[in-house]
Short mmCIF file of C-alpha atoms in Angstrom, two decimals:
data_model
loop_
_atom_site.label_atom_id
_atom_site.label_comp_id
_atom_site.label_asym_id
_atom_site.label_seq_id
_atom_site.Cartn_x
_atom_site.Cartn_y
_atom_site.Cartn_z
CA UNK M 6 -31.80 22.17 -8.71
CA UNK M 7 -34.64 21.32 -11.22
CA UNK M 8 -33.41 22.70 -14.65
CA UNK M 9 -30.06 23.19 -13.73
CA UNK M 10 -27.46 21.39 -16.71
CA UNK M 11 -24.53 19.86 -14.90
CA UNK M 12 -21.34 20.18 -17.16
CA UNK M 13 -19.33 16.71 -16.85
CA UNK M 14 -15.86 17.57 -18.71
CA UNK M 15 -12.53 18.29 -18.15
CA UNK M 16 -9.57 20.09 -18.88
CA UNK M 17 -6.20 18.94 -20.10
CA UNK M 18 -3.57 21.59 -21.24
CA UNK M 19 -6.16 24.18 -22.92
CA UNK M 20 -8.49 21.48 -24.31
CA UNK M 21 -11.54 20.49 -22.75
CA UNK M 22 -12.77 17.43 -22.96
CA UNK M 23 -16.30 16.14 -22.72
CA UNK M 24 -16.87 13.07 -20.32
CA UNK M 25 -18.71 9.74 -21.32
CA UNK M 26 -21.72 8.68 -19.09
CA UNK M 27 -20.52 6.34 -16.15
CA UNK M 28 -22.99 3.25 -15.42
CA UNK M 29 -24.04 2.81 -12.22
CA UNK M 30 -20.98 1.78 -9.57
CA UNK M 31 -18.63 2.93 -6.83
CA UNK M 32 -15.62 3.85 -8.71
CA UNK M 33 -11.92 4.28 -6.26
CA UNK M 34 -9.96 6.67 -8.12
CA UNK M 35 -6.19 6.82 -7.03
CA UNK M 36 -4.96 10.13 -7.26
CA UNK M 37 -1.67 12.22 -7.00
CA UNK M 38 0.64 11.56 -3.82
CA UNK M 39 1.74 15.30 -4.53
CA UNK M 40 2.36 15.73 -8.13
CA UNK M 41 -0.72 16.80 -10.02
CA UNK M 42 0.80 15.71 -13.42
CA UNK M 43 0.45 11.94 -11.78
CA UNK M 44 -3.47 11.59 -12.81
CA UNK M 45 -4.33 9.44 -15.14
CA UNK M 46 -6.94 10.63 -17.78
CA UNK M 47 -9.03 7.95 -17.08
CA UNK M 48 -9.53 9.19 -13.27
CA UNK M 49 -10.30 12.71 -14.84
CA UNK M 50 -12.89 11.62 -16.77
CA UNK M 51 -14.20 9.19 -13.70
CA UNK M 52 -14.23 12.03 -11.50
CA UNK M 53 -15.98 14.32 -14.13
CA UNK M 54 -18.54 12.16 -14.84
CA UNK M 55 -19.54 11.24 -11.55
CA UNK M 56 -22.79 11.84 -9.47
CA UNK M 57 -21.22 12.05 -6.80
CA UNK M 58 -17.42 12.71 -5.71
CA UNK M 59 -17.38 11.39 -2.29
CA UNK M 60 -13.42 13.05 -0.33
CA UNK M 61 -11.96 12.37 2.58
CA UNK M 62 -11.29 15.92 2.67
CA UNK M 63 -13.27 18.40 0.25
CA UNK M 64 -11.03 21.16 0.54
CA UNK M 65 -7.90 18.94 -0.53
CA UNK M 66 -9.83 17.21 -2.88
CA UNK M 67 -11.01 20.52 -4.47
CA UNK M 68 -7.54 21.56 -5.50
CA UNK M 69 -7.36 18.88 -8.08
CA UNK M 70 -10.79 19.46 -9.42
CA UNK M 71 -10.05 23.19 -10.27
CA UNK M 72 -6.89 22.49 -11.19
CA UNK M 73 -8.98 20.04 -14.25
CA UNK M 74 -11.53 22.11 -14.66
CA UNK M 75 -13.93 19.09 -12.99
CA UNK M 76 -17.01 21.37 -11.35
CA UNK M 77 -18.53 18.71 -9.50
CA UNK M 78 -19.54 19.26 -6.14
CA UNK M 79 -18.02 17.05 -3.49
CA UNK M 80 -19.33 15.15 -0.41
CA UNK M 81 -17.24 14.69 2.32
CA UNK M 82 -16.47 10.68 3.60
CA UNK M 83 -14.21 9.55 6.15
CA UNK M 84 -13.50 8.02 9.26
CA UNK M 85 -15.19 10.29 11.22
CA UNK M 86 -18.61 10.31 9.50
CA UNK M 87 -18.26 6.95 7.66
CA UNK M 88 -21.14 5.70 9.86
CA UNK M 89 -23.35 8.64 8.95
CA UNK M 90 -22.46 9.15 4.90
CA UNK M 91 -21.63 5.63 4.27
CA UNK M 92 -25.42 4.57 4.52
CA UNK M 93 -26.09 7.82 2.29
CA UNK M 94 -23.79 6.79 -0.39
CA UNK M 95 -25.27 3.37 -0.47
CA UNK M 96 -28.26 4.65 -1.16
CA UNK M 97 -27.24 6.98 -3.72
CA UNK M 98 -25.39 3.52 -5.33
CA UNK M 99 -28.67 1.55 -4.54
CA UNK M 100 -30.44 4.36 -6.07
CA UNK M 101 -28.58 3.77 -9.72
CA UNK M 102 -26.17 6.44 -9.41
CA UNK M 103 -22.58 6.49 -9.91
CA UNK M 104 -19.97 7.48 -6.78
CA UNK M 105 -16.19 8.30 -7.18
CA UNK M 106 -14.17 8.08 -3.94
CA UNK M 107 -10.79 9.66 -3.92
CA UNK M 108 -8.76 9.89 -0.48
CA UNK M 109 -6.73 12.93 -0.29
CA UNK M 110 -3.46 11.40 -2.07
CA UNK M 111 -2.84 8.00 -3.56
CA UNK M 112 -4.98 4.70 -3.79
CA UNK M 113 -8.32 4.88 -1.70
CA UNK M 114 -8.62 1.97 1.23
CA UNK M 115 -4.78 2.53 1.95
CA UNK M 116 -4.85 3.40 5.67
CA UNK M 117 -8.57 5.22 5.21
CA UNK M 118 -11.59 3.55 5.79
CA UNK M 119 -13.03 2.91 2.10
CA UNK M 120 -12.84 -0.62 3.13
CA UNK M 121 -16.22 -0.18 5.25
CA UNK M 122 -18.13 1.77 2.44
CA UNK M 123 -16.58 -1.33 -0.41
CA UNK M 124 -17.55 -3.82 1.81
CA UNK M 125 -21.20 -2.64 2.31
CA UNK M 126 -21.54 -1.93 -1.36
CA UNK M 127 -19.90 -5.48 -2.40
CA UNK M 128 -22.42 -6.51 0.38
CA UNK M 129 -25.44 -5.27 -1.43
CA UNK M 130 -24.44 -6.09 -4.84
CA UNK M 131 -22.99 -3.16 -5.94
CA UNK M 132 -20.56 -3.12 -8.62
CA UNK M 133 -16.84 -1.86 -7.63
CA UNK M 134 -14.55 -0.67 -9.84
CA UNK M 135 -10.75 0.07 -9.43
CA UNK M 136 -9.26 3.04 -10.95
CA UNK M 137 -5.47 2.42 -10.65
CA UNK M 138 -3.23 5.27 -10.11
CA UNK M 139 -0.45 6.55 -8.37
CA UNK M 140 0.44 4.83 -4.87
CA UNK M 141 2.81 6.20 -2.15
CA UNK M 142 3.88 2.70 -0.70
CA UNK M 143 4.62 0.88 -4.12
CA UNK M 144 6.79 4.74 -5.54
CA UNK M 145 8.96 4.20 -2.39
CA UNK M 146 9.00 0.42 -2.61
CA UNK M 147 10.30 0.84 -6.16
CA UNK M 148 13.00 3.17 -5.36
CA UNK M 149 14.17 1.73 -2.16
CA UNK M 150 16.55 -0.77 -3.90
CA UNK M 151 14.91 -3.21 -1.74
CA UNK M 152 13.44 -6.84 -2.88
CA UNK M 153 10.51 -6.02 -4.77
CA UNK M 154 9.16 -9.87 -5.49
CA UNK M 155 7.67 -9.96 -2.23
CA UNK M 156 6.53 -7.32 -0.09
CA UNK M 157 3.98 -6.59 2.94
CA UNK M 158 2.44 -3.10 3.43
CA UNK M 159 1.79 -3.01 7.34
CA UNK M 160 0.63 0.68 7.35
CA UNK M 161 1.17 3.30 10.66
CA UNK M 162 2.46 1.06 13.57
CA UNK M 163 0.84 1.86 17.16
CA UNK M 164 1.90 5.07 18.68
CA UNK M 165 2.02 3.21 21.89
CA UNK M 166 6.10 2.31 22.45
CA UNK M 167 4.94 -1.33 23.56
CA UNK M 168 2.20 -1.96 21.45
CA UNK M 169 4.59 -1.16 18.59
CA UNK M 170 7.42 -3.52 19.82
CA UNK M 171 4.81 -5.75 19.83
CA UNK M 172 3.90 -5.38 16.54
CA UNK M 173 7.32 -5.23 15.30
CA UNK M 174 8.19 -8.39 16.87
CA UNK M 175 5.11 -10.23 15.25
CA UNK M 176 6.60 -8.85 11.70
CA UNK M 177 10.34 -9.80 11.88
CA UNK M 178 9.95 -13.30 10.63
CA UNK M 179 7.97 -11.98 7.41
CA UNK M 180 9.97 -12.89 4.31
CA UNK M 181 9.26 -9.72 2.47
CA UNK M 182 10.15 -6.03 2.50
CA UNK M 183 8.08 -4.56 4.88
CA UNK M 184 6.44 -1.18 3.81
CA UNK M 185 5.28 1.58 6.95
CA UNK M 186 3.61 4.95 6.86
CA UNK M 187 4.89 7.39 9.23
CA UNK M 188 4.38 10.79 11.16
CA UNK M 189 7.60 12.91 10.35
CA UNK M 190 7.74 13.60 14.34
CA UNK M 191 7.72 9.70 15.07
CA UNK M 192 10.35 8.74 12.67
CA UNK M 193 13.51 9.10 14.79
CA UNK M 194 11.49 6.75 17.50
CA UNK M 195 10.33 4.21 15.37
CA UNK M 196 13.34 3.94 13.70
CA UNK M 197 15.32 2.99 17.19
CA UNK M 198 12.08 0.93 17.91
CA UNK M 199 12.84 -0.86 14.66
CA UNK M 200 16.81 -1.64 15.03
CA UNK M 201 16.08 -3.37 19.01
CA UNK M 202 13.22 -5.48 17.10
CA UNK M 203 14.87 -6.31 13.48
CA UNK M 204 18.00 -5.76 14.24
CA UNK M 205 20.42 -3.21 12.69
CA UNK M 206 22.10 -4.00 9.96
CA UNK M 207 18.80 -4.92 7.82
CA UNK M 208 18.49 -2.77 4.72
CA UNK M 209 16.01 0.04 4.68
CA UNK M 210 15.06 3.19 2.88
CA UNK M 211 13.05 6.35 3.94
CA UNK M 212 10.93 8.09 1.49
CA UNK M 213 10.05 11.37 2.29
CA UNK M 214 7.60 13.81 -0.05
CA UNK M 215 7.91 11.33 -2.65
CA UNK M 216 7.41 13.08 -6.20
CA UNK M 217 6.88 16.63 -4.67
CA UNK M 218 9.42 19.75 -5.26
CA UNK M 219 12.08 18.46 -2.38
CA UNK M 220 11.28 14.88 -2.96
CA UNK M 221 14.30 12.43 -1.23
CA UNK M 222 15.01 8.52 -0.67
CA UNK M 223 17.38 8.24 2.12
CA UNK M 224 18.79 4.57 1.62
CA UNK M 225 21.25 2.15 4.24
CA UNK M 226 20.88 0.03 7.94
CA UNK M 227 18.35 0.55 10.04
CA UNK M 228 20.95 1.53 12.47
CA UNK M 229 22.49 3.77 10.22
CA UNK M 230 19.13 5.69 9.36
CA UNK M 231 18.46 5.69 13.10
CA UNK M 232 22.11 7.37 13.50
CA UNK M 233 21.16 10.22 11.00
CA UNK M 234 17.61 10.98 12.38
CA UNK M 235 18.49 11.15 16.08
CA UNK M 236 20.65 13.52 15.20
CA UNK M 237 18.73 15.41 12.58
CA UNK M 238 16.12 18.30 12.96
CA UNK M 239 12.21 16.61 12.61
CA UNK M 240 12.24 15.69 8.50
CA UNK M 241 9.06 17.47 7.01
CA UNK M 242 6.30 15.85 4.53
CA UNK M 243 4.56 12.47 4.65
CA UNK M 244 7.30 9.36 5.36
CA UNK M 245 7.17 5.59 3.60
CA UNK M 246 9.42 3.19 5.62
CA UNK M 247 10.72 0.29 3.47
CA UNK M 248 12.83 -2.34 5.56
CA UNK M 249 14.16 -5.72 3.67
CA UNK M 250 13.52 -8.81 4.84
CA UNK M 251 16.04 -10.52 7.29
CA UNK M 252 19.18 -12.24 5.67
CA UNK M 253 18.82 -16.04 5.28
CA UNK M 254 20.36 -17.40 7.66
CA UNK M 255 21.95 -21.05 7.62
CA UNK M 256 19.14 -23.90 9.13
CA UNK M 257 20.37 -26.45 11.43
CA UNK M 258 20.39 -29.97 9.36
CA UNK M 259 18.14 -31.41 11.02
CA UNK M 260 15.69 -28.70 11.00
CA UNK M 261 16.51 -28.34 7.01
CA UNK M 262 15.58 -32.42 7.05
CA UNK M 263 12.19 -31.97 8.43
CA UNK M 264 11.10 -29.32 6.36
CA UNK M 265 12.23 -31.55 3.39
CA UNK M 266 9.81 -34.24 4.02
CA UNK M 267 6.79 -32.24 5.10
CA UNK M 268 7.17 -30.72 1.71
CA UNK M 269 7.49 -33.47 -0.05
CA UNK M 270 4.64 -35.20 1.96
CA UNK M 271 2.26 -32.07 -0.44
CA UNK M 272 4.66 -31.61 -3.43
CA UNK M 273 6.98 -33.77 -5.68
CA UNK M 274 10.87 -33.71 -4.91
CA UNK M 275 12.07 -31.49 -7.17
CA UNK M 276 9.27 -28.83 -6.11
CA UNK M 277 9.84 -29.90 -2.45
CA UNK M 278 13.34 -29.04 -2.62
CA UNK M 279 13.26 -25.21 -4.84
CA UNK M 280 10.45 -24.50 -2.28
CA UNK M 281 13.22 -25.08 0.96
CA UNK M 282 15.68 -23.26 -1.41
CA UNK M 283 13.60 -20.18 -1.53
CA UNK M 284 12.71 -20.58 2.51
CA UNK M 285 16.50 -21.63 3.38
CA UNK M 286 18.97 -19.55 0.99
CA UNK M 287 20.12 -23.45 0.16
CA UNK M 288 20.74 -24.74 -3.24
CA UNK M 289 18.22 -26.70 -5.06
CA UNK M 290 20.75 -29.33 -6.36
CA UNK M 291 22.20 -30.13 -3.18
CA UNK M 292 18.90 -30.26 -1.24
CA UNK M 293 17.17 -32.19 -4.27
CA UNK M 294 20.25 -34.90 -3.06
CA UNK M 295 19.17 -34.46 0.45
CA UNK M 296 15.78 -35.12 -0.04
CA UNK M 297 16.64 -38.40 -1.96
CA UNK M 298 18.32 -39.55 0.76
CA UNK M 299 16.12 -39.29 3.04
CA UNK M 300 13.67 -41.08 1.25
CA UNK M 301 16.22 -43.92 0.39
CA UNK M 302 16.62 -43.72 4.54
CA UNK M 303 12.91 -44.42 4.55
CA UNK M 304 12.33 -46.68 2.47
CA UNK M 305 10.87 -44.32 -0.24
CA UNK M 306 11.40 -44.01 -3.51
CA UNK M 307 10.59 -41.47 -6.51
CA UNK M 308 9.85 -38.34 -7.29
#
């Protein structure tokens, strides 16, 4: 409206605090997973100064805002009318204005499709900038008591009971903790799908309405969280899945020998043989000896 003044601030505690000018860029603000105290003040501030706050749902979205004091009015973007307010934000982007997308909990792109409207802006030479926040997968990966140096977020596996097997199947050999969103009415399923595809006795953890009021980590097997839920009622809230990665198991020599050398054919010795430690469960030391005699087998020498 010509005239009107749009008021970019917001409101921490009883202060309220005036927001700097953005420049011109598409700006993914995480926000709260269900805790409102999670937002950082820098996503505040993003989201107050803003030309446009683009939501996967408005309504959600809008109980954050008031609960800031952010009155900026919201456009709605996701999967359903990506291909219709995509092009629109672009524009607005194109145009020299700046956009804030928010999902309606956690890190935008994570299972919604902000990766379309990134990849058109990064497409047209559009700045993108990352406002880091809270995340539901990496709050349940840290709490799982799981392997954290490696990990694989695989997101919502097909409803479908073969598809999924499928799926499952393709993921066992991944040397990682695996990380799954779930339905809450699914869970009991997938978890039975999970034991005939990993294999029970890998280590797992279910996060459910992770840091909300009744907030719980349920930790043990796979076959031992499949136990509980088949025989509890349906859980309630949004559900992370965190399964470790399969137990090392011991190589057959000559199996162990081979992927030795092709290591070493890219890597020196010592490298070649911590790198077949880490793959193996073996000790460095005694496959460092291996190694060497293979290549006094050979003929080769060095390191």
């Amino acid at each position: 409206m010509t005239g009107e003044i749009v008021k970019r601030s917001y409101v921490v505690g009883q202060a309220e605090i005036p927001a700097r000018p953005l420049e011109p860029a598409l700006y993914l603000v995480a926000t709260p997973i269900g805790n409102l105290g999670d937002i950082t003040l820098r996503a505040l501030e993003t989201l107050a100064a803003a030309d446009i706050v683009a939501c996967e749902d408005t309504r959600v979205s809008r109980v954050l805002l008031d609960r800031y004091g952010i009155r900026r009015r919201t456009t709605a973007y996701h999967e359903h009318n990506a291909g219709e307010a995509g092009p629109k934000l672009i524009a607005a982007l194109q145009a020299g204005q700046s956009v804030a997308l928010i999902s309606d909990a956690g890190t935008p792109l994570v299972s919604d499709p902000g990766y379309r409207l990134v990849g058109e802006a990064l497409d047209g030479g559009i700045r993108v900038v990352p406002i880091p926040g809270p995340s539901a997968p990496l709050a349940a990966l840290t709490a799982s008591g799981l392997p954290s140096d490696a990990f694989m977020f695989a997101g919502f596996l097909p409803v479908k009971t073969g598809q999924r097997q499928t799926r499952l199947e393709a993921l066992k050999a991944v040397p990682a903790t695996l990380i799954f969103f779930e339905s809450p009415r699914r869970l009991a399923e997938t978890l039975v799908g999970m034991v005939e595809a990993l294999g029970g006795d890998r280590k797992a953890a279910i996060g459910r309405e992770l840091t909300k009021t009744f907030e719980e980590m349920r930790t043990g097997t796979l076959q031992t969280l499949a136990d509980h839920y088949a025989a509890a009622d349906t859980p309630k809230g949004e559900i992370v899945i965190c399964v470790g990665p399969a137990e090392a198991k011991a190589d057959q020599p000559a199996d162990i020998d081979r992927l030795l050398l092709s290591l070493a054919a890219e890597m020196p010795a010592s490298k070649a043989a911590a790198e077949a430690a880490k793959m193996t469960g073996g000790q460095k030391q005694a496959l460092y000896r291996r190694l060497l005699e293979l290549r006094d087998a050979s003929g080769e020498g060095g390191d």
